[in-house]
XYZ file of C-alpha atoms in Angstrom:
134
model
C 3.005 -0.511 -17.629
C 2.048 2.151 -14.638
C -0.489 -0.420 -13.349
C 2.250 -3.367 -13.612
C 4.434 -1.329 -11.429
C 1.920 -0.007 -9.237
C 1.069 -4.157 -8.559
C 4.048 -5.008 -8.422
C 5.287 -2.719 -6.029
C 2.076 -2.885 -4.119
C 2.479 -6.853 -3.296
C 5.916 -7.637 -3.660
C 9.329 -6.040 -1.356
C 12.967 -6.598 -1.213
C 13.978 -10.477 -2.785
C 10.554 -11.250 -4.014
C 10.214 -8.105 -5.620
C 13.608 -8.589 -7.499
C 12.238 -12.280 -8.225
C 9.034 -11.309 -9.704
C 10.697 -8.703 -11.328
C 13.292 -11.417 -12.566
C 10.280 -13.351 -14.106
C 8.257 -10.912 -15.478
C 10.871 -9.470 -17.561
C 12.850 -12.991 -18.575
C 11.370 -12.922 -22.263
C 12.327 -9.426 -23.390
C 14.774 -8.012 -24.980
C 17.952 -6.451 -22.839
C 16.840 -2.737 -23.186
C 13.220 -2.750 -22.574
C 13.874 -5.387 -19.810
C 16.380 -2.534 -18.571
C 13.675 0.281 -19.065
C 10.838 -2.034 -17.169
C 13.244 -1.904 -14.085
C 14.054 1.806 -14.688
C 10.123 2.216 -14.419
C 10.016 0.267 -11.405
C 12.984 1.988 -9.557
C 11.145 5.538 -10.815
C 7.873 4.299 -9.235
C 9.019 2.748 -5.712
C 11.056 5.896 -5.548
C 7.871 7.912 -6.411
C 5.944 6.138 -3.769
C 8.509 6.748 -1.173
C 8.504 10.587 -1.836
C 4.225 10.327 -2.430
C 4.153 8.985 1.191
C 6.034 11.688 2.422
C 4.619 14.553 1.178
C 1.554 13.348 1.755
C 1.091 10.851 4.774
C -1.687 8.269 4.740
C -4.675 9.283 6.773
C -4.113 12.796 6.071
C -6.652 13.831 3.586
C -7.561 17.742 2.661
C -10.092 19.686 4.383
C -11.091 21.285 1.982
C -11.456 21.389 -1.802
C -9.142 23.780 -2.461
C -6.372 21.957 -0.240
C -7.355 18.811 -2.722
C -6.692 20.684 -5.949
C -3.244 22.327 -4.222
C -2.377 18.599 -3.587
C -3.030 17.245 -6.967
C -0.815 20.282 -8.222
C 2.024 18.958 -5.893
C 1.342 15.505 -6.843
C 1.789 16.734 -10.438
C 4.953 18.594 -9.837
C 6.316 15.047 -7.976
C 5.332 12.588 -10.926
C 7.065 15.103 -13.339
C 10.301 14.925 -10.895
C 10.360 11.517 -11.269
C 9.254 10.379 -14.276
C 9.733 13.470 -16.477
C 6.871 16.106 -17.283
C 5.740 14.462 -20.876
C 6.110 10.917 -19.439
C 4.262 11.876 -16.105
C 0.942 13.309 -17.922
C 0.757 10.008 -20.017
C 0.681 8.274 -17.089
C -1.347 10.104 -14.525
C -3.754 12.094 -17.446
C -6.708 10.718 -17.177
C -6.957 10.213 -13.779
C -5.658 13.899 -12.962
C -8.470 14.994 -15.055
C -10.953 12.847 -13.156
C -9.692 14.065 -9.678
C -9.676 17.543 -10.761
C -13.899 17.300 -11.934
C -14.548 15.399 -8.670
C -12.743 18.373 -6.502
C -14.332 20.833 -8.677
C -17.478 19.671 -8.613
C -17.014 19.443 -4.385
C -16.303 22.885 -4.241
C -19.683 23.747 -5.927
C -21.320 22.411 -3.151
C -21.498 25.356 -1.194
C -23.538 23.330 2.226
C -22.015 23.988 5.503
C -22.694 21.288 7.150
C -21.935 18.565 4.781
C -18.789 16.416 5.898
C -15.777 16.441 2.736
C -16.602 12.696 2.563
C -20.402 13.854 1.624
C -19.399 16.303 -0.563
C -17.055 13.608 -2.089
C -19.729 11.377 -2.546
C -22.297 13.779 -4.128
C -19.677 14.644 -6.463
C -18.803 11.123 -7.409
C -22.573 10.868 -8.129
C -22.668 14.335 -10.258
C -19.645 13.105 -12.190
C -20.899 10.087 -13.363
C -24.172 11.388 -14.231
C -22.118 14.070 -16.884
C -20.554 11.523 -18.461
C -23.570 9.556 -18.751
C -22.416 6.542 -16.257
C -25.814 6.390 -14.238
C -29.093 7.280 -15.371
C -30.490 10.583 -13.552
């Protein structure tokens, strides 16, 4: 359902949100149709505080200021969504962010850019989990 939202919310404002909304939900029962908007209304308010705590374009400069900001981002989604409902949600890809950072802070090299060390840690992560062959 968090990637339903997330699409929803992502291509569709105002009317042709409700509409969508309005279509998607037609063949369900009353509550969960009522819960599937809740969800919405939780995420687009999410987004809206997401976006304001952390602006686009703003990324950290470090990889300590990226595992600060997935704390906050943590604290947020429980806020909004409730702690045990938040860390179904956002788990896995917490955990994922969190390796990636790690792993970025490992590399110690001056003069590689954040977006290097990103991408060398992208690479490092999927070779531990066995996603590219070494």
């Amino acid at each position: 359902m968090r990637l339903r939202a997330e699409a929803l919310l992502a291509l569709h404002e105002g009317d042709a949100l409700a509409a969508r909304l309005d279509a998607e939900l037609a063949g369900l029962p009353p509550a969960a149709a009522a819960r599937a908007r809740e969800l919405v209304a939780q995420f687009e308010a999410y987004q809206t505080a997401q976006a304001a705590a952390f602006p686009p374009g703003r990324a950290p400069l470090v990889p300590e200021e990226g595992l600060a900001q997935l704390q906050a981002m943590q604290a947020l989604r429980a806020s909004h969504f409730g702690a045990d409902a938040a860390r179904q949600m956002f788990a896995q890809d917490d955990a994922v962010a969190r390796r990636i950072l790690e792993l970025m802070r490992e590399d110690t090299s001056t003069t590689r850019s954040m977006e290097e060390k990103a991408m060398r840690a992208q690479v490092r992560y999927d070779l531990e989990r066995g996603a590219v062959p070494p």
